[in-house]
Coordinates of C-alpha atoms in Angstrom, one line a residue:
Chain A
M1 CA 216.5 210.3 -38.9
S2 CA 214.0 212.7 -37.3
T3 CA 212.0 213.4 -40.4
S4 CA 211.4 209.8 -41.1
E5 CA 209.8 209.2 -37.7
P6 CA 206.6 211.1 -38.5
D7 CA 206.6 209.3 -41.9
K8 CA 206.7 206.1 -40.0
L9 CA 203.9 207.2 -37.8
M10 CA 201.8 208.1 -40.8
I11 CA 202.4 204.8 -42.4
K12 CA 201.5 203.0 -39.2
A13 CA 198.4 205.0 -38.8
D14 CA 197.3 204.5 -42.3
K15 CA 197.7 200.8 -41.9
M16 CA 195.6 200.9 -38.8
T17 CA 192.7 202.6 -40.6
K18 CA 192.7 200.5 -43.8
L19 CA 190.4 197.6 -43.7
T20 CA 192.0 194.3 -44.8
L21 CA 191.2 190.7 -44.3
T22 CA 193.0 190.6 -41.0
R23 CA 191.6 193.9 -39.8
W24 CA 187.8 194.1 -39.7
N25 CA 187.5 197.2 -37.5
A26 CA 189.6 200.3 -38.1
D27 CA 191.4 201.3 -34.9
W28 CA 190.6 205.0 -35.1
R29 CA 191.7 205.8 -31.6
G30 CA 195.2 204.7 -32.1
A31 CA 195.3 206.0 -35.6
T32 CA 194.2 209.4 -34.5
D33 CA 196.9 209.6 -31.8
L34 CA 199.5 208.7 -34.4
Y35 CA 198.2 211.2 -36.8
E36 CA 198.4 213.9 -34.2
Q37 CA 201.9 213.1 -33.3
A38 CA 202.9 213.0 -36.9
A39 CA 201.3 216.3 -37.6
V40 CA 203.1 218.0 -34.7
A41 CA 206.4 216.5 -35.7
Y42 CA 205.9 217.7 -39.3
R43 CA 205.0 221.2 -38.2
R44 CA 208.1 221.3 -36.1
A45 CA 210.1 220.2 -39.0
N46 CA 208.5 223.0 -41.1
D47 CA 207.1 220.5 -43.5
Y48 CA 203.8 222.2 -43.8
E49 CA 202.3 220.2 -46.7
K50 CA 202.6 216.9 -44.9
A51 CA 201.6 218.5 -41.6
K52 CA 198.4 219.7 -43.2
I53 CA 197.6 216.3 -44.5
A54 CA 198.3 214.8 -41.1
F55 CA 196.0 217.3 -39.5
E56 CA 193.3 216.5 -41.9
K57 CA 193.5 212.9 -41.2
A58 CA 193.6 213.5 -37.5
S59 CA 190.5 215.5 -37.8
K60 CA 188.7 212.8 -39.7
G61 CA 189.8 210.4 -37.0
Q62 CA 188.3 212.6 -34.3
E63 CA 185.1 212.7 -36.2
M64 CA 185.0 209.0 -36.3
L65 CA 185.5 209.0 -32.6
S66 CA 182.6 211.4 -32.4
S67 CA 184.4 214.2 -30.8
P68 CA 183.6 217.1 -33.2
W69 CA 185.4 219.6 -31.0
D70 CA 188.8 218.1 -31.4
A71 CA 188.0 217.4 -35.1
A72 CA 187.2 221.1 -35.5
K73 CA 190.4 222.1 -33.7
H74 CA 192.5 220.0 -36.0
M75 CA 190.7 221.3 -39.0
E76 CA 191.6 224.8 -37.9
S77 CA 195.2 223.9 -37.6
A78 CA 195.1 222.4 -41.1
A79 CA 193.5 225.6 -42.4
S80 CA 196.2 227.8 -40.9
L81 CA 198.9 225.6 -42.5
A82 CA 197.1 225.8 -45.8
K83 CA 197.2 229.6 -45.4
D84 CA 200.9 229.4 -45.0
L85 CA 201.1 227.3 -48.1
K86 CA 198.8 229.9 -49.8
K87 CA 196.3 227.4 -51.0
W88 CA 193.4 229.7 -50.7
N89 CA 190.5 227.4 -51.8
E90 CA 191.6 224.8 -49.3
V91 CA 191.8 227.5 -46.6
A92 CA 188.1 228.4 -47.2
D93 CA 187.1 224.8 -47.3
F94 CA 188.9 223.9 -44.1
Y95 CA 187.6 226.8 -42.2
R96 CA 184.0 226.1 -43.3
R97 CA 184.3 222.5 -42.3
A98 CA 185.7 223.5 -38.9
S99 CA 182.8 225.9 -38.4
E100 CA 180.4 223.2 -39.2
L101 CA 182.0 220.9 -36.7
Y102 CA 181.8 223.6 -34.1
N103 CA 178.2 224.0 -34.9
E104 CA 177.7 220.3 -34.3
C105 CA 179.0 220.9 -30.7
S106 CA 176.4 223.7 -30.6
R107 CA 179.1 226.2 -30.0
A108 CA 178.3 229.1 -32.2
Q109 CA 181.0 231.4 -31.0
P110 CA 184.0 229.3 -32.1
A111 CA 182.1 228.6 -35.3
S112 CA 181.9 232.2 -36.2
D113 CA 185.5 232.7 -35.0
A114 CA 186.6 230.1 -37.4
L115 CA 184.8 231.7 -40.3
M116 CA 186.2 235.1 -39.2
K117 CA 189.7 233.7 -39.3
G118 CA 189.1 232.3 -42.7
A119 CA 187.7 235.6 -43.9
R120 CA 190.7 237.5 -42.6
A121 CA 193.1 235.1 -44.3
L122 CA 191.3 235.6 -47.6
E123 CA 190.9 239.3 -47.5
E124 CA 193.7 240.1 -49.8
T125 CA 193.4 237.2 -52.2
A126 CA 189.8 236.3 -52.5
P127 CA 187.7 239.2 -51.1
E128 CA 184.4 237.9 -52.5
E129 CA 184.9 234.6 -50.6
A130 CA 186.0 236.6 -47.5
I131 CA 182.8 238.6 -47.6
K132 CA 180.7 235.5 -47.9
L133 CA 182.5 234.1 -44.8
Y134 CA 182.0 237.3 -42.9
T135 CA 178.3 237.3 -43.7
D136 CA 177.9 233.7 -42.7
A137 CA 179.7 234.4 -39.4
C138 CA 177.4 237.3 -38.7
V139 CA 174.3 235.1 -39.5
L140 CA 175.6 232.4 -37.1
L141 CA 176.0 234.9 -34.2
E142 CA 172.7 236.5 -34.8
E143 CA 170.9 233.2 -34.8
D144 CA 172.6 232.5 -31.5
G145 CA 171.4 235.8 -30.1
K146 CA 174.9 237.2 -29.7
E147 CA 174.7 240.2 -31.9
Q148 CA 177.2 242.2 -29.9
M149 CA 180.0 239.9 -31.0
A150 CA 178.9 240.5 -34.6
F151 CA 179.8 244.3 -34.5
D152 CA 183.4 243.7 -35.2
L153 CA 182.5 241.3 -38.0
Y154 CA 180.2 243.9 -39.6
R155 CA 182.8 246.6 -39.3
A156 CA 185.4 244.3 -41.0
A157 CA 183.0 243.4 -43.8
T158 CA 182.2 247.1 -44.3
S159 CA 185.8 248.1 -44.6
L160 CA 186.3 245.3 -47.1
Y161 CA 183.4 246.5 -49.2
I162 CA 184.8 250.0 -49.1
K163 CA 188.1 248.7 -50.3
L164 CA 186.3 247.0 -53.1
E165 CA 184.4 250.3 -53.8
K166 CA 181.0 248.6 -53.4
Y167 CA 179.5 251.5 -51.6
N168 CA 175.9 250.4 -51.7
D169 CA 176.8 247.1 -50.1
A170 CA 178.9 248.8 -47.5
A171 CA 176.1 251.1 -46.6
S172 CA 173.6 248.2 -46.4
F173 CA 176.0 246.4 -44.1
L174 CA 176.2 249.4 -41.9
L175 CA 172.5 249.5 -41.7
R176 CA 172.5 245.9 -40.7
L177 CA 175.0 246.8 -38.0
G178 CA 172.6 249.4 -36.8
L179 CA 169.8 246.8 -36.6
A180 CA 172.0 244.5 -34.6
A181 CA 172.9 247.3 -32.3
D182 CA 169.3 248.2 -31.9
K183 CA 168.6 244.7 -30.6
C184 CA 171.2 245.0 -28.0
N185 CA 170.3 248.6 -27.1
A186 CA 173.8 249.7 -28.1
T187 CA 172.6 253.2 -29.1
N188 CA 176.0 254.7 -29.6
S189 CA 177.1 252.0 -32.1
Q190 CA 173.7 252.3 -33.8
C191 CA 174.0 256.0 -34.3
K192 CA 177.5 255.7 -35.5
A193 CA 176.5 253.0 -38.0
Y194 CA 173.8 255.3 -39.4
L195 CA 176.0 258.2 -39.7
G196 CA 178.6 256.0 -41.4
A197 CA 176.0 254.8 -43.9
I198 CA 175.0 258.4 -44.8
I199 CA 178.7 259.3 -45.3
V200 CA 179.2 256.3 -47.5
Y201 CA 176.3 257.3 -49.7
L202 CA 177.6 260.9 -49.9
Y203 CA 181.0 259.6 -50.8
A204 CA 179.4 257.6 -53.6
H205 CA 177.9 261.0 -54.6
D206 CA 174.4 259.5 -54.3
I207 CA 172.8 262.4 -52.4
E208 CA 169.2 261.3 -52.9
Q209 CA 170.0 258.0 -51.5
A210 CA 171.8 259.7 -48.6
E211 CA 168.8 261.8 -47.8
K212 CA 166.5 258.8 -48.1
C213 CA 168.7 257.0 -45.7
Y214 CA 168.7 259.9 -43.3
N215 CA 164.9 260.1 -43.4
D216 CA 164.7 256.5 -42.6
C217 CA 167.1 256.7 -39.7
A218 CA 165.5 259.9 -38.4
E219 CA 162.4 257.9 -37.4
I220 CA 164.4 256.0 -34.9
N221 CA 164.2 257.6 -31.5
A222 CA 167.7 256.7 -30.5
F223 CA 169.1 258.4 -33.5
Q224 CA 167.1 261.6 -33.2
G225 CA 168.6 262.8 -30.0
S226 CA 172.1 262.0 -30.7
D227 CA 175.2 264.0 -31.7
Q228 CA 175.4 261.9 -34.9
N229 CA 172.0 263.1 -35.9
R230 CA 173.1 266.7 -35.6
C231 CA 176.2 266.0 -37.6
A232 CA 174.3 264.3 -40.3
V233 CA 171.9 267.3 -40.5
K234 CA 174.8 269.7 -40.8
L235 CA 176.4 267.6 -43.5
L236 CA 173.2 267.3 -45.6
T237 CA 172.4 271.0 -45.3
A238 CA 175.9 271.8 -46.3
Y239 CA 175.5 269.6 -49.3
S240 CA 172.2 271.1 -50.3
E241 CA 173.7 274.6 -50.0
A242 CA 176.7 273.5 -51.9
D243 CA 179.0 275.0 -49.3
V244 CA 182.3 273.2 -49.7
E245 CA 183.9 274.9 -46.8
E246 CA 181.1 273.8 -44.5
I247 CA 181.3 270.3 -45.7
K248 CA 185.0 270.2 -45.0
R249 CA 184.5 271.7 -41.6
V250 CA 181.8 269.2 -40.6
A251 CA 184.1 266.4 -41.9
Q252 CA 186.8 267.5 -39.5
S253 CA 184.5 267.6 -36.5
S254 CA 185.0 265.3 -33.6
T255 CA 181.8 263.4 -34.1
I256 CA 183.1 262.0 -37.4
T257 CA 186.5 261.4 -35.9
H258 CA 185.0 258.9 -33.5
L259 CA 183.7 256.7 -36.3
D260 CA 185.4 253.8 -37.9
H261 CA 188.8 254.4 -39.6
A262 CA 187.6 253.5 -43.1
I263 CA 184.7 255.9 -42.8
I264 CA 186.9 258.7 -41.5
K265 CA 189.0 258.4 -44.6
L266 CA 185.9 258.7 -46.8
A267 CA 184.7 261.6 -44.9
R268 CA 188.0 263.5 -45.2
K269 CA 187.7 263.1 -48.9
L270 CA 184.3 264.6 -49.1
P271 CA 183.0 266.4 -51.1
T272 CA 183.4 264.2 -54.2
G273 CA 182.4 265.4 -57.5
D274 CA 180.5 268.6 -58.2
V275 CA 178.4 269.7 -55.3
T276 CA 176.7 272.6 -57.0
A277 CA 174.8 270.3 -59.4
R278 CA 172.5 269.5 -56.5
N279 CA 171.2 273.1 -56.2
E280 CA 170.6 273.4 -59.9
A281 CA 168.8 270.2 -60.1
S282 CA 166.5 271.1 -57.3
K283 CA 165.8 274.5 -58.9
E284 CA 164.9 272.9 -62.2
Q285 CA 162.4 270.8 -60.3
E286 CA 160.9 273.8 -58.7
E287 CA 160.5 275.9 -61.9
P288 CA 157.9 273.7 -63.7
L289 CA 155.9 273.7 -60.5
D290 CA 155.9 277.5 -60.4
E291 CA 154.6 277.6 -64.0
N292 CA 151.9 275.2 -63.1
D293 CA 150.9 277.4 -60.2
L294 CA 150.7 280.4 -62.3
T295 CA 148.5 278.8 -64.9
Chain B
M1 CA 201.7 316.3 30.3
T2 CA 201.2 313.7 27.6
V3 CA 201.2 314.3 23.9
I4 CA 197.4 313.9 23.7
D5 CA 197.0 316.7 26.1
I6 CA 198.9 319.1 23.9
P7 CA 196.3 319.6 21.1
F8 CA 193.6 320.1 23.8
R9 CA 195.6 322.7 25.5
V10 CA 196.3 324.4 22.2
D11 CA 192.6 324.5 21.4
E12 CA 191.8 326.0 24.7
I13 CA 194.4 328.7 24.4
C14 CA 193.2 329.5 20.9
K15 CA 189.6 329.8 22.0
K16 CA 190.7 332.0 24.8
Y17 CA 192.7 334.3 22.5
D18 CA 190.3 334.2 19.6
K19 CA 189.1 337.6 20.3
Y20 CA 192.6 338.8 19.4
D21 CA 192.5 337.1 16.0
I22 CA 192.0 340.1 13.8
E23 CA 191.4 338.4 10.5
K24 CA 188.9 336.0 11.9
Q25 CA 187.0 338.9 13.6
R26 CA 187.1 340.8 10.5
E27 CA 185.6 337.9 8.6
Q28 CA 182.9 337.4 11.1
N29 CA 182.1 341.0 11.6
A30 CA 182.5 342.1 8.1
Y31 CA 179.6 340.2 6.9
G32 CA 177.7 340.4 10.2
D33 CA 174.9 342.7 8.9
D34 CA 175.2 342.2 5.2
Q35 CA 173.4 339.0 4.3
F36 CA 174.3 339.5 0.6
A37 CA 178.0 339.7 1.4
R38 CA 177.9 336.7 3.6
L39 CA 176.1 334.6 1.0
Y40 CA 178.5 335.9 -1.6
G41 CA 181.3 334.9 0.6
T42 CA 180.0 331.3 0.9
F43 CA 179.4 331.2 -2.8
E44 CA 183.0 332.2 -3.5
S45 CA 184.4 329.6 -1.1
E46 CA 182.3 326.9 -2.6
I47 CA 183.3 327.9 -6.1
D48 CA 186.9 327.8 -5.1
S49 CA 186.6 324.4 -3.6
A50 CA 184.8 323.2 -6.7
F51 CA 187.6 324.4 -8.9
E52 CA 190.1 322.6 -6.6
K53 CA 188.1 319.4 -7.0
S54 CA 187.9 319.7 -10.7
E55 CA 191.7 320.1 -10.9
R56 CA 192.1 317.1 -8.8
A57 CA 189.7 315.1 -11.0
A58 CA 191.6 316.1 -14.1
F59 CA 194.8 314.6 -12.7
E60 CA 193.1 311.6 -11.1
Q61 CA 194.1 308.2 -12.6
N62 CA 191.5 306.2 -10.9
R63 CA 188.4 306.5 -13.0
A64 CA 186.0 305.8 -10.3
V65 CA 187.4 308.5 -8.1
S66 CA 187.4 311.0 -10.9
V67 CA 183.8 310.1 -11.7
A68 CA 182.8 310.6 -8.1
L69 CA 184.5 313.9 -7.9
N70 CA 182.9 315.1 -11.1
A71 CA 179.5 314.1 -9.7
E72 CA 180.2 316.1 -6.6
I73 CA 181.2 319.1 -8.6
R74 CA 178.0 318.9 -10.6
R75 CA 175.9 318.6 -7.5
T76 CA 177.6 321.7 -6.0
K77 CA 177.1 323.6 -9.2
A78 CA 173.4 322.7 -9.3
R79 CA 173.0 323.8 -5.7
L80 CA 174.7 327.0 -6.3
V81 CA 172.7 327.7 -9.5
A82 CA 169.6 327.0 -7.5
E83 CA 170.6 329.5 -4.8
L84 CA 171.7 332.2 -7.2
P85 CA 168.1 333.7 -7.4
K86 CA 168.3 334.2 -3.6
L87 CA 171.5 336.0 -4.0
Q88 CA 170.1 338.2 -6.7
K89 CA 167.2 339.1 -4.5
L90 CA 169.5 340.0 -1.7
A91 CA 171.7 342.0 -4.2
H92 CA 168.7 344.3 -4.9
K93 CA 168.0 344.8 -1.3
K94 CA 169.1 348.0 0.1
V95 CA 171.6 347.8 2.9
K96 CA 172.7 350.7 4.9
G97 CA 176.1 352.0 4.4
L98 CA 176.1 351.0 0.7
S99 CA 176.1 353.4 -2.2
K100 CA 173.9 353.0 -5.4
D101 CA 176.9 352.2 -7.5
D102 CA 177.7 349.4 -5.1
L103 CA 174.2 348.1 -5.5
I104 CA 174.6 347.9 -9.3
A105 CA 178.0 346.4 -8.9
R106 CA 176.5 343.7 -6.8
G107 CA 174.1 342.8 -9.5
D108 CA 177.0 342.5 -11.9
L109 CA 178.8 340.5 -9.3
V110 CA 175.9 338.1 -9.2
L111 CA 176.0 337.6 -13.0
A112 CA 179.7 337.1 -13.0
L113 CA 179.2 334.6 -10.2
Q114 CA 176.8 332.7 -12.4
E115 CA 179.3 332.6 -15.2
R116 CA 182.0 331.4 -12.9
I117 CA 179.8 328.6 -11.6
E118 CA 179.0 327.4 -15.0
S119 CA 182.6 327.5 -16.0
I120 CA 183.7 325.0 -13.3
P121 CA 184.9 321.9 -15.2
D122 CA 183.0 318.9 -14.1
G123 CA 184.0 316.3 -16.7
T124 CA 181.2 317.2 -19.1
S125 CA 181.9 320.7 -20.0
G126 CA 185.6 320.1 -20.1
G127 CA 185.2 318.2 -23.4
A128 CA 184.0 321.3 -25.1
K129 CA 187.0 323.3 -24.2
Q130 CA 189.4 320.4 -25.1
S131 CA 187.9 319.7 -28.5
A132 CA 188.0 323.4 -29.2
G133 CA 191.6 323.3 -28.4
G134 CA 192.2 320.4 -30.8
L135 CA 192.8 317.5 -28.4
S136 CA 195.1 314.8 -29.7
T137 CA 193.1 311.9 -28.2
S138 CA 189.8 312.7 -29.9
A139 CA 189.4 311.7 -33.5
P140 CA 189.6 314.3 -36.2
N141 CA 186.1 313.8 -37.4
N142 CA 185.0 314.9 -33.9
N143 CA 185.8 318.4 -34.9
H144 CA 183.7 317.9 -38.0
I145 CA 180.8 316.8 -35.9
K146 CA 181.2 319.7 -33.6
F147 CA 181.4 322.3 -36.3
D148 CA 178.8 320.8 -38.6
S149 CA 176.0 320.1 -36.2
S150 CA 174.4 322.3 -33.5
D151 CA 174.7 319.4 -31.2
G152 CA 178.4 319.5 -31.6
N153 CA 178.9 320.0 -27.9
F154 CA 176.8 317.0 -27.0
D155 CA 178.3 314.8 -29.6
A156 CA 181.8 315.6 -28.5
D157 CA 180.9 314.9 -25.0
Y158 CA 179.3 311.7 -26.0
F159 CA 182.4 310.6 -27.9
Q160 CA 184.6 311.6 -25.1
Q161 CA 182.7 309.4 -22.8
S162 CA 182.8 306.4 -25.2
E163 CA 186.5 306.8 -25.4
E164 CA 186.8 305.4 -21.9
S165 CA 184.0 303.0 -22.4
G166 CA 185.4 302.0 -25.7
A167 CA 188.5 300.8 -24.0
F168 CA 186.3 299.0 -21.5
R169 CA 184.4 297.3 -24.3
R170 CA 187.5 296.2 -26.2
E171 CA 188.9 294.7 -23.0
Y172 CA 185.6 293.0 -22.4
E173 CA 185.4 291.6 -25.9
M174 CA 189.0 290.3 -25.7
H175 CA 188.3 288.5 -22.4
R176 CA 185.1 287.0 -23.9
M177 CA 187.0 285.7 -26.9
K178 CA 189.6 284.1 -24.7
Q179 CA 186.9 282.5 -22.7
D180 CA 185.2 281.2 -25.8
E181 CA 188.4 279.6 -27.0
G182 CA 188.9 277.9 -23.6
L183 CA 185.4 276.7 -23.6
D184 CA 185.8 275.3 -27.1
V185 CA 188.8 273.3 -26.0
I186 CA 186.9 272.0 -23.0
S187 CA 184.0 271.0 -25.1
E188 CA 186.2 269.0 -27.5
G189 CA 187.7 267.2 -24.6
L190 CA 184.3 266.4 -23.2
E191 CA 183.1 265.1 -26.5
Q192 CA 186.0 262.7 -26.7
L193 CA 185.4 261.6 -23.1
K194 CA 181.7 261.0 -23.9
D195 CA 182.5 258.9 -26.9
L196 CA 185.0 256.9 -25.0
T197 CA 182.6 256.3 -22.2
H198 CA 179.9 255.2 -24.5
D199 CA 182.1 252.7 -26.1
M200 CA 183.2 251.4 -22.7
N201 CA 179.6 251.1 -21.7
E202 CA 178.8 249.0 -24.7
E203 CA 181.9 246.9 -24.2
L204 CA 180.9 246.2 -20.6
D205 CA 177.5 245.3 -21.8
R206 CA 179.0 242.8 -24.1
Q207 CA 181.2 241.3 -21.5
V208 CA 178.3 240.7 -19.0
P209 CA 176.8 237.6 -20.6
L210 CA 180.2 236.2 -21.2
M211 CA 181.0 236.5 -17.5
D212 CA 177.8 234.9 -16.6
E213 CA 178.6 231.9 -18.8
M214 CA 182.1 231.7 -17.4
E215 CA 180.8 231.7 -13.9
M216 CA 178.3 228.9 -14.7
K217 CA 181.0 226.8 -16.3
V218 CA 183.5 227.4 -13.5
D219 CA 180.8 226.4 -11.0
R220 CA 180.2 223.2 -12.8
A221 CA 183.9 222.5 -13.0
T222 CA 184.4 223.0 -9.3
S223 CA 181.5 220.8 -8.4
E224 CA 182.8 218.0 -10.6
L225 CA 186.2 218.4 -9.1
K226 CA 184.8 218.1 -5.6
N227 CA 183.0 215.0 -6.6
T228 CA 186.1 213.5 -8.1
N229 CA 188.1 214.4 -5.0
V230 CA 185.6 212.7 -2.7
R231 CA 185.5 209.6 -4.8
L232 CA 189.3 209.5 -5.0
K233 CA 189.5 209.7 -1.2
E234 CA 187.1 206.8 -0.9
T235 CA 189.1 204.7 -3.3
L236 CA 192.4 205.5 -1.7
F237 CA 190.9 204.7 1.7
K238 CA 189.8 201.3 0.4
V239 CA 193.2 200.7 -1.2
R240 CA 195.1 201.8 1.9
S241 CA 193.6 199.2 4.2
T242 CA 196.4 197.9 6.4
R243 CA 196.5 194.3 5.2
N244 CA 196.9 195.2 1.6
F245 CA 199.5 197.8 2.6
L246 CA 201.7 195.3 4.3
I247 CA 201.4 192.8 1.5
D248 CA 202.4 195.6 -0.9
I249 CA 205.5 196.4 1.1
I250 CA 206.6 192.8 1.4
L251 CA 206.2 192.2 -2.3
L252 CA 208.0 195.5 -3.1
C253 CA 210.9 194.4 -0.8
I254 CA 211.2 191.0 -2.6
I255 CA 211.3 192.7 -6.0
L256 CA 213.9 195.2 -4.9
G257 CA 216.0 192.4 -3.4
T258 CA 215.9 190.3 -6.6
V259 CA 216.7 193.2 -8.8
S260 CA 219.6 194.4 -6.7
S261 CA 221.1 190.9 -6.3
D262 CA 220.8 190.3 -10.0
A263 CA 222.6 193.6 -10.7
T264 CA 225.5 192.7 -8.4
R265 CA 225.9 189.1 -9.3
R266 CA 225.2 189.5 -13.0
Q267 CA 227.7 187.8 -15.3
P268 CA 227.9 189.2 -18.8
K269 CA 228.3 185.8 -20.4
F270 CA 224.9 184.9 -19.4
F271 CA 223.5 187.7 -21.4
I272 CA 225.6 187.7 -24.5
P273 CA 223.5 187.0 -27.6
T274 CA 225.5 185.0 -30.1
L275 CA 225.2 184.2 -33.7
A276 CA 226.3 181.2 -35.6
T277 CA 228.6 182.3 -38.5
K278 CA 229.7 180.6 -41.6
D279 CA 233.0 179.2 -40.2
G280 CA 231.3 177.7 -37.3
A281 CA 232.6 180.1 -34.8
F282 CA 230.3 182.1 -32.6
K283 CA 230.2 185.7 -33.3
S284 CA 228.6 188.0 -30.8
I285 CA 226.1 190.5 -32.0
I286 CA 227.3 193.0 -29.5
P287 CA 230.4 194.6 -30.8
F288 CA 233.0 193.4 -28.4
R289 CA 236.5 193.3 -27.1
H290 CA 239.1 191.9 -29.4
G291 CA 242.1 192.0 -27.2
C292 CA 243.2 195.6 -27.7
V293 CA 243.9 197.8 -24.7
M294 CA 241.1 200.2 -25.3
C295 CA 238.5 197.5 -25.7
Q296 CA 239.6 195.8 -22.5
A297 CA 239.3 199.1 -20.6
S298 CA 235.6 199.6 -21.4
Y299 CA 232.6 197.3 -21.7
Y300 CA 231.5 198.8 -25.0
P301 CA 234.5 199.4 -27.3
P302 CA 234.8 202.7 -29.1
Q303 CA 233.3 203.0 -32.6
G304 CA 235.4 201.8 -35.4
H305 CA 236.6 198.7 -33.7
A306 CA 235.5 195.9 -35.8
A307 CA 233.9 192.9 -34.2
D308 CA 236.3 190.1 -34.9
P309 CA 235.0 186.7 -35.0
I310 CA 236.5 185.5 -31.8
K311 CA 236.2 182.1 -30.5
F312 CA 234.1 182.0 -27.4
A313 CA 236.6 180.2 -25.5
A314 CA 239.3 182.7 -26.3
L315 CA 237.6 185.4 -24.4
P316 CA 239.5 186.5 -21.2
W317 CA 236.6 185.9 -18.9

């Protein structure tokens, strides 16, 4: 008996929205109410599929009633139900639609929150999509001038990249974090971001890149006088001297322990690969120069 | 006579009878004319006292006291050595009542005195004797140094000194190491604190614009609420004008009256919906009494009782 009630509501609501000869204007208000009730009833009855459909229709109804806020809220509920149903493409679509609706209300924060929830839901199954969502969310916040909220998003995206072993992208994201932090004068986060980027490059065993990165960052005043700078210098000198013990010791130091978890894990695994190769390569570069000098 | 008076009395008596003290007189008179003898006597007494001090210094545990004693001994020795030439000059002076042999003997005495002065242990020269005797505390290579080089004496002394200062130094190094460890712990804690506070600072910076927005929104909400309240008051005031109020009460009473009277006087048969059935009898839609005891007892019979087509007229009421 109780399960058929929301069915009845749905049928009634559908009838109200269909345009027939007797009905010239769809009664969206009534229909939306009925859809909402049906959706709640379905959710309580654990019938997620139908509840999701009901939420979708309710959201459409709210849109017709020109209240994008409510529409977006319903869309989010639909998306969370889709997540339970494991329909990942629908999840992404719903969250994007919700964020668009939030944008219509010119509320950037909930819009980016919706994208963040979508990205988190999709981390395991569709990481590419998740990263796109994270990026869009960050862009939204930056446009709105609220970079500080974006820090968490950047960090999450970075850890996702690291999981996918896309170290260049991870490092570039960290540099973007540094840029955002610079805008809000969050020097501590900025320095931590730069140190993190250097560590990611070192983990990818791209020492030239790491040094280039360090040179770029060293021009920034905030980074120069910070603990993270000293730590980076120690790390890079340890690498150039091929001193494995020193590298390990620097990686255990407290400066690195205060960074993000994913980066700490990378740092603990340093050094990767053969460290001595660096010295020989630099020596080879020097020898031809010496010959030229002699002649 | 009190106790304090006793020593004074004793002193007076001694002074009085000093002339009868043979030994003292002998001391004073014996060297009365002989300057050499007197000086020699002072020298001897000073050397004895120096020896006593050196013995005390050897057994002294407190390093500072022993060092002070040694310094005194050294001073005394230096003074005595400086005054020795005077004694020698006096030794060669002729004094009446003294033979030639005695004069020569005095010269020898002076030389012996010099040796005795130098033999007084004052902490520096003691090392030489000890190392010669094969001391257990000094290292074996100390003997090598002593025998091998002409500065053996000096080196031995040097090492002897650094024995004590070596212990000092070791203690100092240990204390410094412990301090360093403690400072390391403190610095780590401080670093953690610093990082935490930086993060807190940034978090607070993040919260500030949010709080501002919230404040603005809440202010707006309160002003709207105030407006609404005022309007509501006005509306109520209009509604609650006395005439309307009385009319409302009267109408309410009438309605209540009708409802209550209907409830008490209500006859069921007025409200029974009926249906026309095939055999012409009226069958009530509401499942109804069919004459059994249970049905008669309650208005709505229990489930399972079929609704029999009963003639309307056959009903008890």
